[in-house]
Short mmCIF file of C-alpha atoms in Angstrom, two decimals:
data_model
loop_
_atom_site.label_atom_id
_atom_site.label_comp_id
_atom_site.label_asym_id
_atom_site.label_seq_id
_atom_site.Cartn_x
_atom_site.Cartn_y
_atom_site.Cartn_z
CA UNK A 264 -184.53 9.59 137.44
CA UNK A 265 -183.78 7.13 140.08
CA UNK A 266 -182.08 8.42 143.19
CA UNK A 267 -178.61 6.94 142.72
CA UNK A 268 -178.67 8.78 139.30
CA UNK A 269 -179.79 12.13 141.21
CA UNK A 270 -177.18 11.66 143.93
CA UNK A 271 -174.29 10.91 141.02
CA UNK A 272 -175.60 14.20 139.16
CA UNK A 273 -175.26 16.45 142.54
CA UNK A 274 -171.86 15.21 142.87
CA UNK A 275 -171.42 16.19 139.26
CA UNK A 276 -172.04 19.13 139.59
CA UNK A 277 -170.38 19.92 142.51
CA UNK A 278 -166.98 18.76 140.85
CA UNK A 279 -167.83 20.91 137.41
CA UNK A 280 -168.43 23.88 139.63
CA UNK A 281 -165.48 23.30 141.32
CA UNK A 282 -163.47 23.33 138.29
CA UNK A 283 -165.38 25.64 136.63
CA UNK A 284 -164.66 28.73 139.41
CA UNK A 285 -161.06 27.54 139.19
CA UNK A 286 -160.89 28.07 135.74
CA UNK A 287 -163.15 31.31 135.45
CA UNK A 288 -160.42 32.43 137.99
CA UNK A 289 -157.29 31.73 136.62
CA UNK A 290 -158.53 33.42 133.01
CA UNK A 291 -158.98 36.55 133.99
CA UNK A 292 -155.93 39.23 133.54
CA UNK A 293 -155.15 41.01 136.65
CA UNK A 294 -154.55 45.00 136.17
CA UNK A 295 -151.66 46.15 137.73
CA UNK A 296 -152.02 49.65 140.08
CA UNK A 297 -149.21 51.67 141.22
CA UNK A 298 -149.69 52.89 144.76
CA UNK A 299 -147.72 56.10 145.64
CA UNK A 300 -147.45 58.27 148.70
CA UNK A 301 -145.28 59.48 151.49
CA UNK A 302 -145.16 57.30 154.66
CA UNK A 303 -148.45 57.54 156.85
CA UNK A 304 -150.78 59.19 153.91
CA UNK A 305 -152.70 55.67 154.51
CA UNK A 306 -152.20 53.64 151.59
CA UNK A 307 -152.58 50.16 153.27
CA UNK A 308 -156.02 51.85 154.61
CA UNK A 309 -157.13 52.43 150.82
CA UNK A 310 -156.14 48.95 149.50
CA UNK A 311 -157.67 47.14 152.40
CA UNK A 312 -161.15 49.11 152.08
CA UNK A 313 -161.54 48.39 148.05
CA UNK A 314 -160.37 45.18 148.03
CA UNK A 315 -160.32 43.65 151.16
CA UNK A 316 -158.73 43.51 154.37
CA UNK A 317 -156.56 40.11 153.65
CA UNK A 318 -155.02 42.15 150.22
CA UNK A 319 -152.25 43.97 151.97
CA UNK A 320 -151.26 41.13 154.09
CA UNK A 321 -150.58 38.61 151.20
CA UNK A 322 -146.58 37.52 151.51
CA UNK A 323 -146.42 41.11 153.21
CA UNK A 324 -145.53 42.41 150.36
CA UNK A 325 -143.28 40.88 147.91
CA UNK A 326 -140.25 43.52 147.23
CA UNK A 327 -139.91 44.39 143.45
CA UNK A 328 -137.02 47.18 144.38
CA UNK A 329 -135.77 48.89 146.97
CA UNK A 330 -138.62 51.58 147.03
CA UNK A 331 -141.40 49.58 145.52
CA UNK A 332 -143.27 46.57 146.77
CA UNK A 333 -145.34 44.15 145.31
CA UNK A 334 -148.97 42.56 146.84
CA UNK A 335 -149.65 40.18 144.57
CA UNK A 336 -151.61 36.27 145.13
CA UNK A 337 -153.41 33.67 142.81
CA UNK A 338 -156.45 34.24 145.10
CA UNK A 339 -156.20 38.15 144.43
CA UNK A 340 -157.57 39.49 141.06
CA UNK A 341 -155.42 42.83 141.30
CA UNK A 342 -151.30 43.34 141.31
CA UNK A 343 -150.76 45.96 143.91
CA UNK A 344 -147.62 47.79 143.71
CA UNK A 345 -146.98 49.72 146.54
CA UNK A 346 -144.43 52.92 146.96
CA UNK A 347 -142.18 53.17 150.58
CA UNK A 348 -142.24 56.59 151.49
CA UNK A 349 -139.28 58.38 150.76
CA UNK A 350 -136.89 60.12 152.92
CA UNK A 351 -137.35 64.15 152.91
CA UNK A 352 -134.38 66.39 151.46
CA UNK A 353 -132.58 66.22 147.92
CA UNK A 354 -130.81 63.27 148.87
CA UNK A 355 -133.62 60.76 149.44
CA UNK A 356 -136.12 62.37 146.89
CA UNK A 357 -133.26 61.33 144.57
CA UNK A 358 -133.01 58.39 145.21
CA UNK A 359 -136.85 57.23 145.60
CA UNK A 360 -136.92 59.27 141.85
CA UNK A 361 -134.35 56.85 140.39
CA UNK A 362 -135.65 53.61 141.94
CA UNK A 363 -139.43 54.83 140.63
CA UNK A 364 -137.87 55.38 137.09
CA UNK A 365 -136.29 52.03 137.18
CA UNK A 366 -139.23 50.15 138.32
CA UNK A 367 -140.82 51.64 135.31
CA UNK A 368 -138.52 50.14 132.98
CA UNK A 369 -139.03 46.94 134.02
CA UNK A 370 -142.39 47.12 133.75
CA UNK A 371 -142.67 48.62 129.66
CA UNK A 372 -142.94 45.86 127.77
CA UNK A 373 -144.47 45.11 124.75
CA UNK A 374 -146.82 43.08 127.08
CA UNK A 375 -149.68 44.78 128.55
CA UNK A 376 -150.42 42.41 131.35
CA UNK A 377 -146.76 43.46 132.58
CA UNK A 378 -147.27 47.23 132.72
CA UNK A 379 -148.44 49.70 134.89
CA UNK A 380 -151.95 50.31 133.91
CA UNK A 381 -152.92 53.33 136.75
CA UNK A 382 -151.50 55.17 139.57
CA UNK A 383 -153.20 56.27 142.63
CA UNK A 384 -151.31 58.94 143.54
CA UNK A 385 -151.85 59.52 147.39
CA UNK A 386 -151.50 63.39 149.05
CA UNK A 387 -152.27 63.81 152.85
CA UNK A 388 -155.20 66.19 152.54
CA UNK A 389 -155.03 67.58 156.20
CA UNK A 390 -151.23 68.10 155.67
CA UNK A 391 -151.96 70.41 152.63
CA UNK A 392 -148.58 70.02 150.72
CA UNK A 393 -148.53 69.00 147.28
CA UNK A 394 -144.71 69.63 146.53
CA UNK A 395 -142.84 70.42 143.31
CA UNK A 396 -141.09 67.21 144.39
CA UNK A 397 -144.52 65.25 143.65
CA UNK A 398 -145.48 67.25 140.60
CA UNK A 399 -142.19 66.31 139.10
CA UNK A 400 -142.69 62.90 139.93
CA UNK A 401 -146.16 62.84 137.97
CA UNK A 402 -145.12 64.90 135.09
CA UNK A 403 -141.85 63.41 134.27
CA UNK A 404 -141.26 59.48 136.04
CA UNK A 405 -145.35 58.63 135.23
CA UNK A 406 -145.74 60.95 132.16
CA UNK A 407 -146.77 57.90 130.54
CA UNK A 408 -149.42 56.66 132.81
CA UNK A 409 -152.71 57.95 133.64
CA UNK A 410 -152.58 59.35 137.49
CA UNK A 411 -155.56 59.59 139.70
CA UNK A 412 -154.89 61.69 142.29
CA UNK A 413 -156.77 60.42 145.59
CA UNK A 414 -156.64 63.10 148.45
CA UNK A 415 -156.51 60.89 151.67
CA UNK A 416 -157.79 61.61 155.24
CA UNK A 417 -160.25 63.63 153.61
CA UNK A 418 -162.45 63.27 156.63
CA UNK A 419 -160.01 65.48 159.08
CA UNK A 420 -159.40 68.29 156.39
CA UNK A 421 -161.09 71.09 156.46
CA UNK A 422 -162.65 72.61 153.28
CA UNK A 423 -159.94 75.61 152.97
CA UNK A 424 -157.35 72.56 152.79
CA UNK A 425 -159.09 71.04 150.34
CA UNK A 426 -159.48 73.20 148.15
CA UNK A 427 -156.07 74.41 148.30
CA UNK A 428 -154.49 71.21 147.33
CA UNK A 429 -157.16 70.62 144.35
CA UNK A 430 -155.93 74.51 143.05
CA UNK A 431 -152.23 73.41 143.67
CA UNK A 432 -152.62 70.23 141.77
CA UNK A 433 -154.39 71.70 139.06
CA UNK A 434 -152.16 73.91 138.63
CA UNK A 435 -149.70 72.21 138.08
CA UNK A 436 -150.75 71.47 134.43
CA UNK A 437 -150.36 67.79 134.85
CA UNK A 438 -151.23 65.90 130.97
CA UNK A 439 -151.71 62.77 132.56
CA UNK A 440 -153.95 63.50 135.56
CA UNK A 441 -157.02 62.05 135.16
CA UNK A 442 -159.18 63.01 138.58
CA UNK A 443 -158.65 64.39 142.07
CA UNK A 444 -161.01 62.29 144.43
CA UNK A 445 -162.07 63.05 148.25
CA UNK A 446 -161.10 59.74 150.33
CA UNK A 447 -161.83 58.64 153.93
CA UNK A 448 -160.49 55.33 153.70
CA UNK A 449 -160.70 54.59 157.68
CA UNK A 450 -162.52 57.74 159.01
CA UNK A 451 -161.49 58.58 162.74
CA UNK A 452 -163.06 56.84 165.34
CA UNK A 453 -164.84 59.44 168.61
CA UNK A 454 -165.94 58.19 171.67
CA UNK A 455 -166.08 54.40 170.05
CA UNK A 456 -168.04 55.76 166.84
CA UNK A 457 -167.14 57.11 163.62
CA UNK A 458 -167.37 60.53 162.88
CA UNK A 459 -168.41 59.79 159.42
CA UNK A 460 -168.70 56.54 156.98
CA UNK A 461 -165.82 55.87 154.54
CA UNK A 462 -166.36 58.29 151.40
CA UNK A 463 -164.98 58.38 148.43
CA UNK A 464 -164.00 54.59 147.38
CA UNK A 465 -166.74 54.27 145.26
CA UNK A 466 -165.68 57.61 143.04
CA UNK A 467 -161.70 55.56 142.53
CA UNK A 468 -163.44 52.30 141.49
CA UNK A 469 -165.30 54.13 139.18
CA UNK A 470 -162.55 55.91 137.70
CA UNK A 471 -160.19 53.53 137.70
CA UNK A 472 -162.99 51.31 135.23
CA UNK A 473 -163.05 54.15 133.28
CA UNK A 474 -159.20 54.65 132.59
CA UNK A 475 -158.14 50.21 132.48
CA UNK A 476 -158.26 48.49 129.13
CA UNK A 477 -161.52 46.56 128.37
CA UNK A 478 -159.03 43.21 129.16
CA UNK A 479 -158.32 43.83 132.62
CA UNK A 480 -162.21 45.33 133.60
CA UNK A 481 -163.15 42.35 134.81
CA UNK A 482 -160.59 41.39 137.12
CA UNK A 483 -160.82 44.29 138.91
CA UNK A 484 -164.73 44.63 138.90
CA UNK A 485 -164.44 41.13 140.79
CA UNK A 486 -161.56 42.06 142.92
CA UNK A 487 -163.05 45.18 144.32
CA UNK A 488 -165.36 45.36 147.30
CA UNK A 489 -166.98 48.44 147.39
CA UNK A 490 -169.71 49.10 144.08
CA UNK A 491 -172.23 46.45 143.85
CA UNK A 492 -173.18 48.43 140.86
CA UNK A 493 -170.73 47.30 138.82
CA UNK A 494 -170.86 43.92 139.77
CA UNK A 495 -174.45 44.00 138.95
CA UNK A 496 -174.32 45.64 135.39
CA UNK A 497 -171.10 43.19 134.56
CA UNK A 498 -173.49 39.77 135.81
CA UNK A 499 -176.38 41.03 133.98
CA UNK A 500 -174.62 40.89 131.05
CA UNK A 501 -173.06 37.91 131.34
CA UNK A 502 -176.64 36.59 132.35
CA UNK A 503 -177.76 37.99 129.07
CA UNK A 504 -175.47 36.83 126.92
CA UNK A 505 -175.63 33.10 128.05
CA UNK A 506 -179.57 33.00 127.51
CA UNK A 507 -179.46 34.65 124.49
CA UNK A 508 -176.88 32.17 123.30
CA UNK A 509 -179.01 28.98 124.97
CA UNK A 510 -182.01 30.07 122.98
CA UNK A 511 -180.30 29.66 119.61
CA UNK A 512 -178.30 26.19 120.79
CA UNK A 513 -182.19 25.36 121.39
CA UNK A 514 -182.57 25.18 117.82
CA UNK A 515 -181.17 21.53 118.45
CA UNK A 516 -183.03 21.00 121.42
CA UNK A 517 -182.02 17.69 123.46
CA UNK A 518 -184.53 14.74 125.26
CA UNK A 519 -186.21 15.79 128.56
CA UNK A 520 -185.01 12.95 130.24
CA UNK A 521 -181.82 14.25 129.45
CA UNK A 522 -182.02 17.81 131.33
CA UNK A 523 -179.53 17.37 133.63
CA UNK A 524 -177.12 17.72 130.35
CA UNK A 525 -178.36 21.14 129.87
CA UNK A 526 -178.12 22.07 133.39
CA UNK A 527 -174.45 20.65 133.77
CA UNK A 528 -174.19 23.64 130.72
CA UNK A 529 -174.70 26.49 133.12
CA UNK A 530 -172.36 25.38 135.86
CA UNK A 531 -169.85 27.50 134.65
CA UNK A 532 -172.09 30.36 134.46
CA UNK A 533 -172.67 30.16 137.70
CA UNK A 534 -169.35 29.73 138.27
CA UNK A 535 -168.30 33.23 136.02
CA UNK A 536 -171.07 35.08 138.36
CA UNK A 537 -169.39 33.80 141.75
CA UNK A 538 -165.93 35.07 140.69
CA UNK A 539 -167.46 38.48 139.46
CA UNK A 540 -168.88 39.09 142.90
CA UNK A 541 -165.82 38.51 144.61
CA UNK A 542 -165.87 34.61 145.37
CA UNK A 543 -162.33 32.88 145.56
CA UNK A 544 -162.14 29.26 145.16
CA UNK A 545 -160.78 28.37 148.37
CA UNK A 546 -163.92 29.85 150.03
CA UNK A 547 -166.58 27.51 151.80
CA UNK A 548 -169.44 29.37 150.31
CA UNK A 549 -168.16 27.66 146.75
CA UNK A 550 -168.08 24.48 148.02
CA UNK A 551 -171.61 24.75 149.16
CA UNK A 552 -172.71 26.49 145.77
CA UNK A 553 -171.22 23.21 143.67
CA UNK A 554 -174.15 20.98 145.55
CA UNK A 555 -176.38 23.60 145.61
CA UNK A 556 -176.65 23.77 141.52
CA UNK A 557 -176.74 20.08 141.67
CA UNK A 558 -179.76 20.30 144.26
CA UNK A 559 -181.84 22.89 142.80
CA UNK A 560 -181.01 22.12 139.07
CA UNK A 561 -182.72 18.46 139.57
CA UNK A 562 -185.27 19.05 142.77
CA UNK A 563 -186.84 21.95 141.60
CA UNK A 564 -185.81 23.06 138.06
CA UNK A 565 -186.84 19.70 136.66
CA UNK A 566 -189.93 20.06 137.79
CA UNK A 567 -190.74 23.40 136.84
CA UNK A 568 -190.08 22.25 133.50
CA UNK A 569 -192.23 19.41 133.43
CA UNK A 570 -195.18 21.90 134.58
CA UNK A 571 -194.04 23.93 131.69
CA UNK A 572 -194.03 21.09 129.22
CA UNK A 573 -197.79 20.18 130.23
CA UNK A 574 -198.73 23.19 128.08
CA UNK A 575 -196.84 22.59 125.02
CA UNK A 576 -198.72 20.82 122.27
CA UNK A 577 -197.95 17.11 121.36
CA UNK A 578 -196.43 16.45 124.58
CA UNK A 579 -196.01 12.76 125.00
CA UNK A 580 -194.44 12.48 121.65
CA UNK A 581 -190.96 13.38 120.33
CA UNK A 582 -192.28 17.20 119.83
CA UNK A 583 -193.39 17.65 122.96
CA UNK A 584 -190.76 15.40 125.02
CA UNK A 585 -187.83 18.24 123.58
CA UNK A 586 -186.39 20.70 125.52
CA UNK A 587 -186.36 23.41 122.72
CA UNK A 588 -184.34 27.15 122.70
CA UNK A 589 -186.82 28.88 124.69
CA UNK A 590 -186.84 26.42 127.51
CA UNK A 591 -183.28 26.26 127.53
CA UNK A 592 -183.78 30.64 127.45
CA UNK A 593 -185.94 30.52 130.36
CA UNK A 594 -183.58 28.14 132.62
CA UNK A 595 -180.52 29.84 131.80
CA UNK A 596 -181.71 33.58 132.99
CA UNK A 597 -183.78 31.81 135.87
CA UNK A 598 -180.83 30.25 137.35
CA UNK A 599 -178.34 33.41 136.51
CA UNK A 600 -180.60 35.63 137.82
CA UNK A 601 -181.11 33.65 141.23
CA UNK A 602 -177.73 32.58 141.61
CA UNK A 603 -176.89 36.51 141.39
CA UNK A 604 -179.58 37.58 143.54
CA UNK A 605 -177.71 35.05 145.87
CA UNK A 606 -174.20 36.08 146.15
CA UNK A 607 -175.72 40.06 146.02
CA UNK A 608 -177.32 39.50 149.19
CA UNK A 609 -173.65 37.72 150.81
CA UNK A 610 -171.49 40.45 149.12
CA UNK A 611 -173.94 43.45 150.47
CA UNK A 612 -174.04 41.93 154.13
CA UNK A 613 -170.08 42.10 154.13
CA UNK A 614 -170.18 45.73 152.30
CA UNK A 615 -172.29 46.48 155.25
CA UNK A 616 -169.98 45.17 157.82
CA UNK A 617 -172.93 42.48 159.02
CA UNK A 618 -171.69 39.20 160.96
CA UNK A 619 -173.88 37.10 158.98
CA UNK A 620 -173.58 32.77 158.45
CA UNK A 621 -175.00 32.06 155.99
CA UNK A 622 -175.60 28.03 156.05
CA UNK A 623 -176.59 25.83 153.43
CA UNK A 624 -179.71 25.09 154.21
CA UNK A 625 -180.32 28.73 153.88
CA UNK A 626 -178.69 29.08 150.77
CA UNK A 627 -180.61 26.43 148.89
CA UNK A 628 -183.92 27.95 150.49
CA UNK A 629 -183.35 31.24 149.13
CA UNK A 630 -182.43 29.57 145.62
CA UNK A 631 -185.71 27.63 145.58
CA UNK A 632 -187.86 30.65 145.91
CA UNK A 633 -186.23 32.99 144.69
CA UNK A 634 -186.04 30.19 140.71
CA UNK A 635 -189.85 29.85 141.33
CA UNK A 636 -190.47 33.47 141.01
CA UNK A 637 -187.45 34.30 138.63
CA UNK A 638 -189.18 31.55 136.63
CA UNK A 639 -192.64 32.92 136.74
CA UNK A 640 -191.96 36.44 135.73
CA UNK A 641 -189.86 34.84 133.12
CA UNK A 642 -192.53 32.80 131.26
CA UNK A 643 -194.81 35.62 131.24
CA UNK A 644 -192.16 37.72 129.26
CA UNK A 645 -193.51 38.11 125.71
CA UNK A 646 -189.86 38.33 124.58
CA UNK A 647 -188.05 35.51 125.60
CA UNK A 648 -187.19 34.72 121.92
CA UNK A 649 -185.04 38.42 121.37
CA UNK A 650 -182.30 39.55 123.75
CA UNK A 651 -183.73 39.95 127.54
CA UNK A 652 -182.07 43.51 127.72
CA UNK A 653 -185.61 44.84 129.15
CA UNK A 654 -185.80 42.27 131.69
CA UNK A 655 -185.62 43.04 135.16
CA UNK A 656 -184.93 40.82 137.71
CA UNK A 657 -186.52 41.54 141.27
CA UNK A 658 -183.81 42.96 142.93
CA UNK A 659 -183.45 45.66 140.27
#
């Protein structure tokens, strides 16, 4: 391949990926969470932690009614609607019940994409006070929608309070509740330090997948920021399900010249793998990742396979020239696998709070190594031809 045609193929890539993250994007369906709690229980605190500090400053906070606002952007993979806090006495309890029961009219339609699909339901846990007020709320306005309770400030309750609210809640006799969750959100700061990390998060996320229709789990497995878990068992089988389906396309296998076809085939699963992890397409670590492909999938892929051809009979002839399913196998989980490994290590330095550039150079380092030894392991699997649910990858 001369180096005009390698220089045209980088820049290939780089548009496909491009297009390919904008497109993985704008397919997913965004699951729509009702927010509700009285003013100061911290539920700008709780959406920034899972999904981001930038989340609850998009637009500020579109308003859908007089009570209820709306967070909602084409870079965000969540609708956020969030509840003002109502006014105390009959009069204002009232009124926020109306406007919450004709929010929820607009939203029941036949469409699920336009209804509520959860409520966090936020209760001050230091303050202790889980009114009838609320449990009328729950039971009647949201009988129709699964309610997580989330018990906020958890950190600056003591256990007595705790436990008090969790008896009061339960009972209540709520149908719909589905969980009462311990939160520190933003645990107090002492002295410059916190008096404890955030708690709690991880439990909502995890709920909240359980409870949202298999549609909408992806979206919100990408949009949050807090489980790497998930991310990782959603990747891996997206991983898995590419290779398995490049080992039977293989079954038509293409020229070796040609690889850079092949490759230009798992752009957009690296592409599906970025969003999952949290990766918008207006972020410079995409850019870099379109070149990146480009630079690894003809640099150092190509030559891994030509190594690997060396040891397939008839090479030289139109046998052994073929790149056949269980090449194709081996590429696709080598690059998925290092790809992930990739955008793990950026997502867990943020997780972590870690001021960390990562630069280009860097990036395309780690890739190279990190292929080489994906690649190894890979050709010394004895079951590359079945499903590569066994496999694991090094960072597992």
């Amino acid at each position: 391949m001369s180096q005009t045609s390698l220089s045209v193929s980088i820049n290939d890539f780089q548009k496909r990926f491009q297009e390919n993250i904008q497109q993985e994007f704008n397919q997913l369906k965004k699951p729509n969470i009702l927010i509700i709690g009285r003013a100061g229980v911290g539920k700008s605190s709780l959406i920034n932690a899972i999904f981001g500090s930038d989340v609850a400053r998009v637009g500020a906070g579109k308003p859908v009614t007089l009570s209820y606002k709306c967070y909602s952007s084409p870079d965000v993979l969540v609708n956020i609607y969030d509840s003002a806090g109502w006014e105390g006495g009959a009069e204002g309890e009232q009124k926020f019940l109306k406007d919450t029961e004709n929010f929820l009219n607009q939203r029941q339609t036949a469409n699920l994409e336009d209804r509520i699909h959860i409520v966090w339901y936020l209760v001050d846990a230091p303050g202790a006070r889980f009114t009838d007020f609320d449990a009328r709320i729950v039971r009647n306005s949201l009988k129709d929608i699964p309610v997580l309770f989330i018990l906020s400030k958890s950190d600056i309750a003591d256990e007595n309070q705790i436990d008090s609210l969790k008896n009061v809640i339960d009972e209540s006799n709520i149908p719909n509740q589905v969980g009462i969750i311990e939160v520190a959100a933003s645990p107090m700061m002492k002295r410059g330090k916190l008096t404890c990390e955030p708690y709690g998060l991880d439990e909502v996320v995890c709920k909240t997948l359980e409870i949202l229709p298999d549609l909408l789990r992806r979206a919100f497995i990408a949009a949050q920021q807090v489980n790497l878990s998930e991310k990782d068992k959603e990747t891996r089988d997206i991983i898995i399900a590419a290779t398995t389906a490049a080992f039977w396309i293989g079954f038509s296998p293409i020229p070796f010249s040609d690889t850079p076809v092949l490759l230009a085939g798992q752009v957009g699963l690296v592409a599906r793998i970025a969003v999952i992890y949290g990766f918008k397409p207006v972020q410079v670590v995409t850019s870099f990742v379109g070149g990146i492909v480009g630079g690894v999938s003809t640099a150092v892929i190509g030559l891994l396979l030509a190594d690997f051809l060396k040891f397939i009979p008839g090479v030289g002839t139109s046998l052994g020239s073929l790149v056949d399913g269980t090449i194709g196998a081996i590429l696709t989980a080598a690059l998925g696998f290092s790809f992930r490994a990739l955008f793990r290590e950026i997502v867990k330095s943020n997780i972590k709070g870690e001021q960390v550039q990562y630069t280009e150079e860097w990036m395309q380092s780690f890739l190279q190594k990190r292929f080489q030894q994906e690649w190894d392991r890979l050709l010394k699997n004895k079951k590359l031809d079945k499903k590569l649910d066994d496999y694991e990858p090094l960072d597992e």
